[in-house]
Amino acid sequence: LCGQAIVFDEIGSTNEYLLTHHQTLENGSVCLAEKQTAGRGRRGRTWYSPESENLYFSILWHYPKDAANLPPLSLVVALIIAESLTKQNVDNIQIKWPNDIYYNGKKMGGILLESQANHKGLDLVIGIGLNLDMTKVDEKIVTQAWADLSQYHFDRNKLVCHLAYELQKNLKIYSLVGFSHYAQRWQKFDIFYNKPVKLITENTEIHGTSLGINELGELILQQDQVIQYFSIGEMSLRGD
Ligand code: ATP
Ligand code: BTN
């Protein structure tokens, strides 16, 4: 592993911590917390983060200016987590484009990528929340079907070390070779492959059939006979 590991009993958000301290921490540093009081998801939503056996952690990654294209990185992070859990005998792990991890058809984890510019490129903060134990749930925050992996009794320390190691290794590979190296592997976990979906953007809803992703990590959507590609942005995909 490279970088430092910074562990808190309680913190606002592990992403926020790394975004604040990115200039003084080594590349690859990992921030972990037992509990987050302001855990966040995409678009300012709250990530439910009580003290429990769940995992809340973030990795700092210096991303050079001339590195391969950035947007599909959340797909790579989701893929590495899905492959790692599958290797540890969790079956039925799936990925919902662009950044959610599902277990038995319900959301089990999420990824939040944030960044700060620096003079050499970008300091990326990759935040990961995995529900290993959701015995208590606040249903005002967790509003849709969710899942946890409590039945697997993971050793959290081992799991997070393994994930951090795999992620660091693949962050290096990705900045050199880009997404094409991962596209085929990703398809295997696609929750909506060949299924009817709706894609919700800020002001529209597009209905179609999901045909997976292309080599750029864009979603391929078929509407009647027309094929459209959508790059990762502020949009949500749902079953239809
Ligand atoms: P998208 O990211 O595509 O817009 P989403 O429905 O997954 O879709 P998010 O804001 O990313 O929305 O995630 C919040 C949803 O994730 C909640 O409604 C809940 O169903 C699910 N979830 C699962 N575990 C948690 C958790 N620990 N904290 C909060 N939400 C959780
Ligand atoms: C999502 O699905 O919307 C993304 C959820 C990301 C949650 C993790 S928990 C660790 C890190 N710190 C945060 O505040 N958020 C991410």
Coordinates of N, CA, C and O in Angstrom, one line a residue, residues 61-73 120-122 124 170-179:
W61 N -6.0 10.4 -4.5 CA -5.2 10.0 -5.7 C -4.8 11.2 -6.6 O -5.6 11.9 -7.0
H62 N -3.5 11.4 -6.7 CA -3.0 12.5 -7.6 C -3.2 12.0 -9.0 O -2.6 11.0 -9.4
Y63 N -3.9 12.8 -9.8 CA -4.2 12.4 -11.1 C -3.5 13.3 -12.1 O -3.9 14.5 -12.2
P64 N -2.5 12.9 -12.8 CA -1.7 13.8 -13.6 C -2.5 14.3 -14.8 O -3.4 13.7 -15.3
K65 N -2.1 15.6 -15.2 CA -2.9 16.2 -16.3 C -2.9 15.4 -17.6 O -3.9 15.4 -18.3
D66 N -1.8 14.7 -17.9 CA -1.8 14.0 -19.2 C -2.2 12.6 -19.1 O -2.1 11.8 -20.0
A67 N -2.8 12.2 -17.9 CA -3.3 10.8 -17.8 C -4.5 10.5 -18.7 O -5.1 11.5 -19.2
A68 N -4.9 9.3 -18.7 CA -6.0 8.9 -19.6 C -7.3 9.6 -19.0 O -7.3 10.0 -17.9
N69 N -8.3 9.5 -19.9 CA -9.6 10.2 -19.6 C -10.2 9.9 -18.3 O -10.3 8.7 -17.9
L70 N -10.6 10.9 -17.6 CA -11.1 10.7 -16.2 C -12.5 10.1 -16.0 O -12.7 9.3 -15.1
P71 N -13.5 10.6 -16.8 CA -14.9 10.2 -16.4 C -15.2 8.8 -16.0 O -15.8 8.5 -15.0
P72 N -14.7 7.8 -16.8 CA -15.1 6.4 -16.5 C -14.4 5.8 -15.2 O -14.6 4.7 -14.9
L73 N -13.7 6.7 -14.5 CA -13.0 6.1 -13.3 C -13.9 5.5 -12.3 O -13.6 4.5 -11.7
K120 N -0.2 20.3 -10.7 CA 0.2 19.2 -11.6 C -1.0 18.5 -12.3 O -0.8 17.7 -13.1
G121 N -2.2 18.8 -11.8 CA -3.4 18.1 -12.4 C -4.5 18.2 -11.4 O -4.9 19.2 -10.9
L122 N -5.0 17.0 -11.0 CA -6.1 16.9 -10.0 C -5.8 16.1 -8.8 O -5.1 15.1 -9.0
L124 N -7.7 13.7 -6.7 CA -9.0 13.0 -6.7 C -9.3 12.4 -5.3 O -8.3 11.9 -4.7
N170 N -5.1 -0.6 -9.4 CA -5.8 -0.3 -10.6 C -5.9 1.2 -11.0 O -6.1 1.5 -12.1
L171 N -5.8 2.1 -10.0 CA -5.7 3.5 -10.3 C -4.5 3.8 -11.1 O -4.5 4.6 -12.0
K172 N -3.4 3.1 -10.8 CA -2.1 3.3 -11.6 C -2.4 2.8 -13.0 O -2.0 3.4 -13.9
I173 N -2.9 1.6 -13.1 CA -3.1 1.0 -14.4 C -4.0 1.9 -15.2 O -3.7 2.2 -16.4
Y174 N -5.1 2.3 -14.6 CA -6.1 3.1 -15.3 C -5.5 4.4 -15.8 O -5.8 4.8 -17.0
S175 N -4.7 5.1 -15.0 CA -4.2 6.4 -15.5 C -3.2 6.2 -16.7 O -3.0 7.1 -17.5
L176 N -2.7 5.0 -16.9 CA -1.8 4.7 -18.0 C -2.6 4.2 -19.3 O -2.4 4.7 -20.4
V177 N -3.5 3.3 -19.0 CA -4.2 2.6 -20.2 C -5.6 3.1 -20.5 O -6.1 2.8 -21.5
G178 N -6.3 3.7 -19.5 CA -7.6 4.1 -19.7 C -8.7 3.0 -19.6 O -8.3 1.9 -19.1
F179 N -9.9 3.3 -20.0 CA -11.0 2.4 -19.7 C -11.1 1.1 -20.5 O -11.7 0.1 -20.1

